[in-house]
Short mmCIF file of C-alpha atoms in Angstrom, two decimals:
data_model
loop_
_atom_site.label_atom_id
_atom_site.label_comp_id
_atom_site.label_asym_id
_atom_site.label_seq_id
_atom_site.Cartn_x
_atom_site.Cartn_y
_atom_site.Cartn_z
CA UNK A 1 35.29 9.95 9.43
CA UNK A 2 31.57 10.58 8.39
CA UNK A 3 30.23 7.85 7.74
CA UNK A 4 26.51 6.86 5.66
CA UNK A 5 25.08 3.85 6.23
CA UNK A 6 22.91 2.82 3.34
CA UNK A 7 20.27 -0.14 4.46
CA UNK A 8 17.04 -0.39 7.11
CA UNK A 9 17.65 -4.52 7.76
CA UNK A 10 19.04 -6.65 10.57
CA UNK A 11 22.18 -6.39 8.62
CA UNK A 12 22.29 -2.66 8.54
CA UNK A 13 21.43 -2.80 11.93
CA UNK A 14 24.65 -5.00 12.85
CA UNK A 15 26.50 -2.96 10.87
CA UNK A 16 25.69 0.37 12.55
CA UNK A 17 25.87 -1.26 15.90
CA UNK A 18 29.62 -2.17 14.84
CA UNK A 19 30.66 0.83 12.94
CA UNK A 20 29.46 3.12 16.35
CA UNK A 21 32.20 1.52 18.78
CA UNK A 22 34.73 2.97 16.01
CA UNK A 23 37.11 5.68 17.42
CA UNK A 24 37.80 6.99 14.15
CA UNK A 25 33.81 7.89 13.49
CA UNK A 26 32.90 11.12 14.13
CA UNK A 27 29.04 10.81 13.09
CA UNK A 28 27.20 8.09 11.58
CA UNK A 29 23.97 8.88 9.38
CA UNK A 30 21.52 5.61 7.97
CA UNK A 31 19.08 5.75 5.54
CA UNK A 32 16.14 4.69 5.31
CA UNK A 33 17.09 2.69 9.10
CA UNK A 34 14.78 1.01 11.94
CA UNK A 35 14.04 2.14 14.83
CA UNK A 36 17.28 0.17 16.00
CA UNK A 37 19.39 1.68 13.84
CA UNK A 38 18.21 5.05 15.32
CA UNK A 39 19.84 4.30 18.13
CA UNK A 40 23.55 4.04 16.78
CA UNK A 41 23.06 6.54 14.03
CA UNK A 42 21.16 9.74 12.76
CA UNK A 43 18.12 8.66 10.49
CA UNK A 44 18.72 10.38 6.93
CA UNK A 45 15.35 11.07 4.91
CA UNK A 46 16.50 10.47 1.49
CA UNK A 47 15.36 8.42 -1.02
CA UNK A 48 17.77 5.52 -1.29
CA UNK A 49 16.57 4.74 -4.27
CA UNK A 50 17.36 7.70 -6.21
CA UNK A 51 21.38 7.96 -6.89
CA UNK A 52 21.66 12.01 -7.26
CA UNK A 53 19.41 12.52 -3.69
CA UNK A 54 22.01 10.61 -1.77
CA UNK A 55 25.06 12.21 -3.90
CA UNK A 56 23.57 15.59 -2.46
CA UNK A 57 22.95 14.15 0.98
CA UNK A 58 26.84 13.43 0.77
CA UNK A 59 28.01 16.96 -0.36
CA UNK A 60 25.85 18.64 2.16
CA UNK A 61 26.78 16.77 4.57
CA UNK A 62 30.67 16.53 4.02
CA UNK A 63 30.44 12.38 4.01
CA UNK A 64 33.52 10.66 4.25
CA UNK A 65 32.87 7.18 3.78
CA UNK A 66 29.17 5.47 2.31
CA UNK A 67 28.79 2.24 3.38
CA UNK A 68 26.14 0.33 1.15
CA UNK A 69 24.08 -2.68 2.57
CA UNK A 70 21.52 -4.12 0.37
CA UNK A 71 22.39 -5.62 -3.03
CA UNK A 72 19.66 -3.30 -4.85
CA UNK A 73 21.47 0.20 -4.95
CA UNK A 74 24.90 -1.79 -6.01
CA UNK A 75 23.41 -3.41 -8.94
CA UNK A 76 21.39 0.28 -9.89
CA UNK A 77 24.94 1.58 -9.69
CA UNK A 78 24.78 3.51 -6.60
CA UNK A 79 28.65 3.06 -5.61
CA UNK A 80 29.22 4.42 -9.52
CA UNK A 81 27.37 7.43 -8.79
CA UNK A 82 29.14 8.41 -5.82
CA UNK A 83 33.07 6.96 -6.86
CA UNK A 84 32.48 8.84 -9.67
CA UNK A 85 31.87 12.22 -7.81
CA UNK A 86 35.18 11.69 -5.50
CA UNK A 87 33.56 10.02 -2.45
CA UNK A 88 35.07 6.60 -1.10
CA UNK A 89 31.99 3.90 -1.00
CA UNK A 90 31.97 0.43 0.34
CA UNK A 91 30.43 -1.88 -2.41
CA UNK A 92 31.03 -2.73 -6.03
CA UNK A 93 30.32 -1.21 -8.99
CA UNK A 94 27.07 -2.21 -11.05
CA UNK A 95 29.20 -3.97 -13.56
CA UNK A 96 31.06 -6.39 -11.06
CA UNK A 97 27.48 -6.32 -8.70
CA UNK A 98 26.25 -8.92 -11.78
CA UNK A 99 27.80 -11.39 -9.49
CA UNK A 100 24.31 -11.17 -7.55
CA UNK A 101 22.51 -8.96 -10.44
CA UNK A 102 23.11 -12.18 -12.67
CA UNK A 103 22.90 -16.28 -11.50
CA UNK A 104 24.29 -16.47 -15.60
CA UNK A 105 26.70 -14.17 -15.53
CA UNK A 106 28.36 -15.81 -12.14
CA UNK A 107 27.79 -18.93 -14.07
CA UNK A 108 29.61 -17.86 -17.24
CA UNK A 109 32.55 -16.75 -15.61
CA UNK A 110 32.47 -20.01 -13.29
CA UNK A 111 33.22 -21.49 -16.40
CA UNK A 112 35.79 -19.28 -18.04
CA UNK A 113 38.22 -19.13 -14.90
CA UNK A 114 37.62 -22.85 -14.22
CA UNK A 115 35.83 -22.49 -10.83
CA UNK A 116 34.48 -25.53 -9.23
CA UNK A 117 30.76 -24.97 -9.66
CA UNK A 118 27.28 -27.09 -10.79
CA UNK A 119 26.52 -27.51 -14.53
CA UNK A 120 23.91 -25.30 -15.54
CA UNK A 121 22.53 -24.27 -18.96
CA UNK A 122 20.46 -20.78 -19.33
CA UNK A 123 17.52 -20.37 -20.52
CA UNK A 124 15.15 -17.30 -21.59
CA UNK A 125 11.74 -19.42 -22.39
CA UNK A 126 9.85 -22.77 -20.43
CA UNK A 127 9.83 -25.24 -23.07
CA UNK A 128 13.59 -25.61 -23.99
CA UNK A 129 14.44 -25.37 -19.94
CA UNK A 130 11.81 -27.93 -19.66
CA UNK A 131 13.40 -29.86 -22.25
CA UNK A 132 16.56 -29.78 -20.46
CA UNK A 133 14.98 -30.67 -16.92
CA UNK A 134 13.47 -34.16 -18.30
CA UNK A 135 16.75 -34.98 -19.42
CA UNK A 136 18.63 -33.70 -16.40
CA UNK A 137 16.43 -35.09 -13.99
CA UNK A 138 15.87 -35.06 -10.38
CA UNK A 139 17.12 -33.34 -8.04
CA UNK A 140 17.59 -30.27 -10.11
CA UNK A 141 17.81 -26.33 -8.94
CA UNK A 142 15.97 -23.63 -10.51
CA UNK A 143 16.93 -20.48 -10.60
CA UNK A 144 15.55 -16.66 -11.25
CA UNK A 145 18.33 -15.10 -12.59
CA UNK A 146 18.02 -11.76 -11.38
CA UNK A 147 17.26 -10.45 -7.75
CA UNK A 148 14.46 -11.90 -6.52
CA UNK A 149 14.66 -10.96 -2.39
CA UNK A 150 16.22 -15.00 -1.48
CA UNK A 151 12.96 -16.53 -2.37
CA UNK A 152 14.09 -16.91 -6.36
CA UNK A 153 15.65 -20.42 -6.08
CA UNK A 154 13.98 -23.59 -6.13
CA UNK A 155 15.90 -27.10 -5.42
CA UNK A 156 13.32 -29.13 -6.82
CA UNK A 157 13.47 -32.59 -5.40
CA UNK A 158 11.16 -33.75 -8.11
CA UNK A 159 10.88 -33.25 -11.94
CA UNK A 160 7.23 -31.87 -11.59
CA UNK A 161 8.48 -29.38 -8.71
CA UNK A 162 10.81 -28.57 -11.09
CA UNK A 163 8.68 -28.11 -14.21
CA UNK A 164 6.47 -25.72 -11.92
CA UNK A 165 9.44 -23.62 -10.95
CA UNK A 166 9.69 -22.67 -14.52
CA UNK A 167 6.49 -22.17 -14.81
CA UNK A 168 6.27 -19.63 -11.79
CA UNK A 169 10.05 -17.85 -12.89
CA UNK A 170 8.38 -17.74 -16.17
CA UNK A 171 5.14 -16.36 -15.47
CA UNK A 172 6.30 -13.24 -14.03
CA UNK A 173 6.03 -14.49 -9.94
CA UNK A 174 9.51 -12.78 -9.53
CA UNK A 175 8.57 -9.98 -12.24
CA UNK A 176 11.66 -8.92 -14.57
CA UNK A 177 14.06 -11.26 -12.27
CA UNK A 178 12.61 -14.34 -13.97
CA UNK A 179 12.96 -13.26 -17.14
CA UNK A 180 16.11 -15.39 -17.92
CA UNK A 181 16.23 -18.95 -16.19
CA UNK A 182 19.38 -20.76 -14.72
CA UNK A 183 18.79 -24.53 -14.65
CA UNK A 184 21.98 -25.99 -12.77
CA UNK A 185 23.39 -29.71 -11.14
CA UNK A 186 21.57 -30.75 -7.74
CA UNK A 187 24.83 -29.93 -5.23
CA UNK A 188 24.73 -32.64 -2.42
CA UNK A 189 27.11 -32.16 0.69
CA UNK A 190 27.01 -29.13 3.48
CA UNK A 191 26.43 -25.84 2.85
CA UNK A 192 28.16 -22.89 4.20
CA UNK A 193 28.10 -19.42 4.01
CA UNK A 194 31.98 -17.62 3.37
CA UNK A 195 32.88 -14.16 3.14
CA UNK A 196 35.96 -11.95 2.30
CA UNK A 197 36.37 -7.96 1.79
CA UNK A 198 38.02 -6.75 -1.37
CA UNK A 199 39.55 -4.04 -3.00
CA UNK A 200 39.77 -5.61 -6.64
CA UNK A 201 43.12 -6.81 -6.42
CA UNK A 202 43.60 -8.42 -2.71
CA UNK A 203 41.15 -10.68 -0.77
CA UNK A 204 41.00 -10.58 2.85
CA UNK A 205 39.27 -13.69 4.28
CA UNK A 206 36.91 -13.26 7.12
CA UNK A 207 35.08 -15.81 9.35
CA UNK A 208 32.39 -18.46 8.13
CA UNK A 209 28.89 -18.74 8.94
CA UNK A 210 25.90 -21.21 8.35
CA UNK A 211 22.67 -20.32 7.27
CA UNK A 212 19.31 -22.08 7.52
CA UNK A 213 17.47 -20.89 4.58
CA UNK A 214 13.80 -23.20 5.11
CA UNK A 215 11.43 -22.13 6.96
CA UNK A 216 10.63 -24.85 9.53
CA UNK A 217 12.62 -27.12 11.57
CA UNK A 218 14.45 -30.03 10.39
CA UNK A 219 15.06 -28.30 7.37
CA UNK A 220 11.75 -28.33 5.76
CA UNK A 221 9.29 -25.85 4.39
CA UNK A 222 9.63 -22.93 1.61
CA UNK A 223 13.64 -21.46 1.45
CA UNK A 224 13.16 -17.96 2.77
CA UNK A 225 15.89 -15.40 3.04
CA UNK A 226 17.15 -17.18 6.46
CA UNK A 227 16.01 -18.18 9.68
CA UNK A 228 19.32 -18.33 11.64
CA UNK A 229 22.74 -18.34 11.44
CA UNK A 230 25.85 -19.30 13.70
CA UNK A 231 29.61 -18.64 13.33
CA UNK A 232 32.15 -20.36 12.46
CA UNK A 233 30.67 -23.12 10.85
CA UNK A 234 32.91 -25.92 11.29
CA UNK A 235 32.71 -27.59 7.77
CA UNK A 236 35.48 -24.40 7.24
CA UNK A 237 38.08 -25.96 8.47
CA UNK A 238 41.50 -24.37 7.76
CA UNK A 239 41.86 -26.51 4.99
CA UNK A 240 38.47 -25.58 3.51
CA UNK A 241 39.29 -22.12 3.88
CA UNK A 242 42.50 -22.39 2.22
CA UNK A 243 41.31 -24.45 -0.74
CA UNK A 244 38.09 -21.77 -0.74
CA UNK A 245 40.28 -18.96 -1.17
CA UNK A 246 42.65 -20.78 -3.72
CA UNK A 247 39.99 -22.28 -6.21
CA UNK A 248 37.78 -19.99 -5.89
CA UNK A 249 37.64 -16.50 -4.71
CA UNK A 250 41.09 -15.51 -5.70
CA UNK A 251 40.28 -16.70 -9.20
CA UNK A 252 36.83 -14.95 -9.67
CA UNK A 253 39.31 -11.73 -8.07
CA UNK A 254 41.29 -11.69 -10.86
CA UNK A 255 38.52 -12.98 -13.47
CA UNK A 256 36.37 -10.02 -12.72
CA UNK A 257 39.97 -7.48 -12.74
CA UNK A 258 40.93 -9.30 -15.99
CA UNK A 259 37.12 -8.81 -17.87
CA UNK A 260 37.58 -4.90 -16.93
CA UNK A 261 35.35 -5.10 -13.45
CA UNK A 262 37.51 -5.18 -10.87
CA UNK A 263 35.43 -6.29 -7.74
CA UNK A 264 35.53 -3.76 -4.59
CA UNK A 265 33.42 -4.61 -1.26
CA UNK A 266 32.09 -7.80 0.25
CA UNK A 267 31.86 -10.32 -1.63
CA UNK A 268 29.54 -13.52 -0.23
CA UNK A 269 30.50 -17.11 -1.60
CA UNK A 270 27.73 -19.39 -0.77
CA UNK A 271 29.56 -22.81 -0.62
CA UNK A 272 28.52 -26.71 -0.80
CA UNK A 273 31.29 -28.20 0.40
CA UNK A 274 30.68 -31.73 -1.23
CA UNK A 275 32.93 -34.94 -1.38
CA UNK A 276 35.21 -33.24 -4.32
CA UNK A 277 35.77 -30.13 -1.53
CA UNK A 278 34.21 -26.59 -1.90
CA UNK A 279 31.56 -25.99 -5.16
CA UNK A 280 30.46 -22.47 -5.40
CA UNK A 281 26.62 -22.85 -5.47
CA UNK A 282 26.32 -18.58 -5.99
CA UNK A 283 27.58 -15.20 -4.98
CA UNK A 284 25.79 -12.39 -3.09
CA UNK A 285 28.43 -8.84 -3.23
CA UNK A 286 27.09 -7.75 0.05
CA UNK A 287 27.08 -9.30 3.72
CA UNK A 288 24.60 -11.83 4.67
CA UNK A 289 21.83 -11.32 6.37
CA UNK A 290 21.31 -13.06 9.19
CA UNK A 291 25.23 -13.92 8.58
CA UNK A 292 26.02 -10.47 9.31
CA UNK A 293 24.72 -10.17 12.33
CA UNK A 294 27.03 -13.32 14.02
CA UNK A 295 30.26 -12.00 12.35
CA UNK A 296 29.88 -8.92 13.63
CA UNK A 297 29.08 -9.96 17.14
CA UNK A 298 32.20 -12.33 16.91
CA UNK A 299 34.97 -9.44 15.13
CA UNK A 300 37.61 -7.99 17.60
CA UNK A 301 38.89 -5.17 15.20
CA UNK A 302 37.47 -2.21 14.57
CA UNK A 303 35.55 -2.74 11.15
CA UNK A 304 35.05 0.91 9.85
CA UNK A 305 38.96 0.59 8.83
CA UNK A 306 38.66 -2.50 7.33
CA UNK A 307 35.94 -1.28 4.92
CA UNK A 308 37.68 1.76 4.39
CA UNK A 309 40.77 -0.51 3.29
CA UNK A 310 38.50 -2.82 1.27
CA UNK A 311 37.25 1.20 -0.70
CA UNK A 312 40.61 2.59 -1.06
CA UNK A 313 42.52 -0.44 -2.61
CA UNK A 314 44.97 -0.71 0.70
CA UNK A 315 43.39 -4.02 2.11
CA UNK A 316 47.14 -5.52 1.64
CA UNK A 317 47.75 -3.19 4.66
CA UNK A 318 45.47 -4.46 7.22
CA UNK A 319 44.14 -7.78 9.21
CA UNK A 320 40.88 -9.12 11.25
CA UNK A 321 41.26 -10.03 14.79
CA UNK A 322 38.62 -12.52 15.29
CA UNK A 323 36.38 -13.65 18.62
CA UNK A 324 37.05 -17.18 19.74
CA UNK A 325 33.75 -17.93 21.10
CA UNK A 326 30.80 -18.77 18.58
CA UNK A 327 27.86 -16.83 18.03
CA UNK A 328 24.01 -17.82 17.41
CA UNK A 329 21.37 -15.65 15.45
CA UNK A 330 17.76 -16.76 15.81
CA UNK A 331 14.87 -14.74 12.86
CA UNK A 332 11.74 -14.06 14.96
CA UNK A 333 9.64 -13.28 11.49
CA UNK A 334 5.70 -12.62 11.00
CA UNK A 335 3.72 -15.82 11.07
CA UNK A 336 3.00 -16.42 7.25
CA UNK A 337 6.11 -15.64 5.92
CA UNK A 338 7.58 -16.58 3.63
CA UNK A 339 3.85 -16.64 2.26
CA UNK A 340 1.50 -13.59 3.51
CA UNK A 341 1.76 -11.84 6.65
CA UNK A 342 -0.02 -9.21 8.58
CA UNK A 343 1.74 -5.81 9.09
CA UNK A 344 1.77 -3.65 12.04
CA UNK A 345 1.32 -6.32 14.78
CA UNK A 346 2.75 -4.55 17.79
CA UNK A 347 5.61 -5.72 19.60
CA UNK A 348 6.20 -5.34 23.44
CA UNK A 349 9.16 -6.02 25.47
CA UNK A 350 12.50 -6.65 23.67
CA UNK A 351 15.54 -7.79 26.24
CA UNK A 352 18.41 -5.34 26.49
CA UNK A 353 20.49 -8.40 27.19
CA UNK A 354 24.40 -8.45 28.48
CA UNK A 355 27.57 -7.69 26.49
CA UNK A 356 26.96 -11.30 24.76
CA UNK A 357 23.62 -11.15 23.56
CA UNK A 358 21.82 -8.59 21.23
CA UNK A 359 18.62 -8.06 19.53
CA UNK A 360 18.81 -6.53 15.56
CA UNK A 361 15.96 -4.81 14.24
CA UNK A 362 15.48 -6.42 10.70
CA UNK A 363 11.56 -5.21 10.03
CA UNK A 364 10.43 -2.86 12.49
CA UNK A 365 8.86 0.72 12.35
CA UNK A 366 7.44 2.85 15.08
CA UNK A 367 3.99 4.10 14.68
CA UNK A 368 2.70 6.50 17.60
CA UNK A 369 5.36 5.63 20.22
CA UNK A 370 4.63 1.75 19.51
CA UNK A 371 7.01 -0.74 18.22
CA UNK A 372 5.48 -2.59 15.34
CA UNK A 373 6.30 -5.43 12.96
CA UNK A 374 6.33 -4.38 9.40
CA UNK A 375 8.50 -7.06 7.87
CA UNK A 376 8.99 -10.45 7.04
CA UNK A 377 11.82 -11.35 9.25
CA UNK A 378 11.42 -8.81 12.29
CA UNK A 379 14.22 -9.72 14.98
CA UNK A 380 17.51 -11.38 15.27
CA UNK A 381 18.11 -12.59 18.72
CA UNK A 382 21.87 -12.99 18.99
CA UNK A 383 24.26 -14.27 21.40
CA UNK A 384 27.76 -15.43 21.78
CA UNK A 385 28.49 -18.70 23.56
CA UNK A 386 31.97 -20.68 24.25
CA UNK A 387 30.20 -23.09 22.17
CA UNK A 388 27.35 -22.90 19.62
CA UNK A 389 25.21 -24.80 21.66
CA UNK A 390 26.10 -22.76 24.51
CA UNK A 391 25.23 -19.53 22.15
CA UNK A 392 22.25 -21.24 21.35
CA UNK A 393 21.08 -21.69 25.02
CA UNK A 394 21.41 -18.00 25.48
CA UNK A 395 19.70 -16.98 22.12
CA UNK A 396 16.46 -18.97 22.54
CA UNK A 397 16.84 -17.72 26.68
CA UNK A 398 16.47 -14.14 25.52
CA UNK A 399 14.50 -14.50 22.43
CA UNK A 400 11.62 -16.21 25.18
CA UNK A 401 11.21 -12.82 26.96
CA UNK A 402 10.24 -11.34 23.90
CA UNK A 403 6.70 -10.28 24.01
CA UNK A 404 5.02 -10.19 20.46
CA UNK A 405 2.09 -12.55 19.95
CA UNK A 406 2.73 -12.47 15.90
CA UNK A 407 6.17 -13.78 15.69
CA UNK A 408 7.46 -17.26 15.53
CA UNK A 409 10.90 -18.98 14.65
CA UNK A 410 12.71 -22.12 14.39
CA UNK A 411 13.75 -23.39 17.34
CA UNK A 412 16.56 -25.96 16.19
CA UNK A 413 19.22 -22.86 14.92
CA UNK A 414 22.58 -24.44 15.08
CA UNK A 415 21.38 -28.20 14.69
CA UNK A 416 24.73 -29.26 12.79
CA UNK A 417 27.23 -27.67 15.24
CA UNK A 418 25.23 -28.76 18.17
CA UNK A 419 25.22 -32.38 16.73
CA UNK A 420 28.98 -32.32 15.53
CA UNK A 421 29.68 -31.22 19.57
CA UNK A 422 27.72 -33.63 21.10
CA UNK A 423 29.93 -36.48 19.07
#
């Protein structure tokens, strides 16, 4: 197959890296990429952004098979464009991306297909959501109902942290994604990150992963779109898994077949698994990122047929072979994020590694022959352990010989696992 690989983030990155050890790939193009990227697949110039320029990219070209990465083209209808002209695409359609498009819309059919979720109201001005907060109060979450890039969520601890959420969705901090408000029930328990491929009728379950969303360690700091990650997170236990894909994926499968959207792709269920079991706190319709990048390192089959299966409606007819071993992702990102950051800060040596560990380019460009940072998050050091803290050990071993003075990280990835181990 020909395969184009829509995306330029770590998770494109993990992706590509994965698709290229397929035997049934004959070439494998990736727009916009990274520099990393470039070295699993041919760099496309077109205009992701523009739904008829990759169409043509796709005819010229004779494309197979379009992967899609990002949530952005899905929910400007990207995979419509191109189902529509005959051409098999990995990824919903913009009516069933509203999943991620729309915190309400998830919300509202939480509620008609009796999925275990918070209580929420929605809201479209301050004072009424403000209203509601007072009486609610603390610990409350706010959210920006559309996309807002991770950093549209508050879980205010206090009612005035709250009130000044509203405020900021309000004012226009997270432009037309803020627009409509989703006020929901403080979630209290363990979070974890769960993800299974679809082909609007059948639901393949794949591994779990745990993400650590703030900035600094412990836990604390700004939420930013994620620091680390490690696989399997061992809050899944079978049981979890099983009641996950009972209550609620395989309801929200047929919910979104039965309300004329049948869902196609990845779909992302971020979970609290609290003292009642698994609550579904939202949904993203496209892999994790830094989730991605652990799941990939950990699957034994060949995904390029699995997301082929997941396109074509035959995901009934196939199964994931996963690694036992755990893997580790550590986010070397710009110092300043998730606030300000410079651009351009040159990066040295990156370690090649061993067949267990791997560096993702997430935010990287090269300007005259020099690696630079031009991102956020910039690198995700990952490595495979027979443990998490033995993944961890190698992560942070190889992540220490890289040699760029404007990076930083956490340095407690895995803190849970590593914890739940050591008892």
């Amino acid at each position: 197959m020909k395969v184009l690989l829509i995306g330029s983030g770590g998770r494109e990155h993990a992706l590509a890296w994965k698709l290229a050890q397929s035997p049934r790939l004959t070439a494998l193009y990736a727009a916009p990429g990274n520099p990393g990227i470039a070295e699993e697949a041919i760099i496309a110039g077109i205009d992701t952004a523009d739904n008829d320029a990759v169409l043509a990219f796709c005819r010229k070209q004779a494309i197979d098979f379009v992967v899609v990465g990002p949530e952005a083209p899905l929910v400007a209808g990207l995979a419509d464009t191109l189902r529509n002209a005959g051409i098999a695409v990995f990824g919903p359609s913009a009516a069933a991306a509203q999943l991620e498009g729309s915190k309400g819309f998830t919300k509202d059919i939480c509620a008609k297909y009796n999925i275990p979720t918070g209580a929420y109201q929605r809201f479209t001005s301050a004072e009424p959501a403000k209203a509601y907060i007072r009486e609610q109060g603390a610990p409350i979450v706010i959210k920006a109902d559309g996309l807002a890039a991770g950093k549209g969520v508050t879980v205010a601890m206090t009612l005035d942290e709250a009130l000044e959420a509203v405020d900021s969705c309000f004012s226009g901090t997270f432009g037309a994604a803020g627009a409509e408000v989703v006020v929901e029930a403080f979630l209290d328990g363990e979070e974890a990150s769960f993800f299974c491929l679809c082909d609007g009728k059948t639901a393949l379950a794949l591994a779990s992963a745990q993400d650590h969303k703030r900035v600094g360690d412990g836990d604390t700091g700004p939420n930013t779109g994620g620091m680390g990650a490690y696989s399997p997170a061992p809050v899944m236990t079978p049981e979890m898994v099983e009641r996950t894909m009972r209550e609620i994926i395989e309801p929200t499968i047929a919910g979104m077949a039965d309300s004329g959207h049948p869902f196609t792709g990845v779909l992302f269920a971020g979970l609290m698994i609290t003292a009642k079991g698994p609550e579904l706190i939202e949904y993203n319709v496209r892999f994790g990122d830094p989730e991605c990048q652990v799941l990939m390192m950990r699957l034994k089959s060949d995904l390029l047929p699995l997301l082929h299966a997941a396109a074509t409606g035959t995901l009934a007819s196939v199964t994931a072979e996963w690694r036992d071993e755990a893997a580790l992702t550590v986010v070397m990102a710009s110092k300043g994020y998730p606030g300000a950051y410079a651009k351009d800060t040159p990066i040295g040596n990156i370690p090649q590694g061993d067949a267990g560990t791997k560096v993702f380019h997430a935010g990287t460009a090269l300007k005259d022959g020099q690696l630079v940072a031009t991102g956020g998050r910039v690198l995700n050091v990952t490595a495979m352990g027979s443990t998490v803290g033995a993944a961890k050990d190698s992560a942070y071993a190889a992540l220490d010989l890289v040699e760029w003075d404007n990076g930083f990280c956490r340095r407690d990835i895995g803190w849970q696992a590593v914890e739940r181990e050591k008892a």
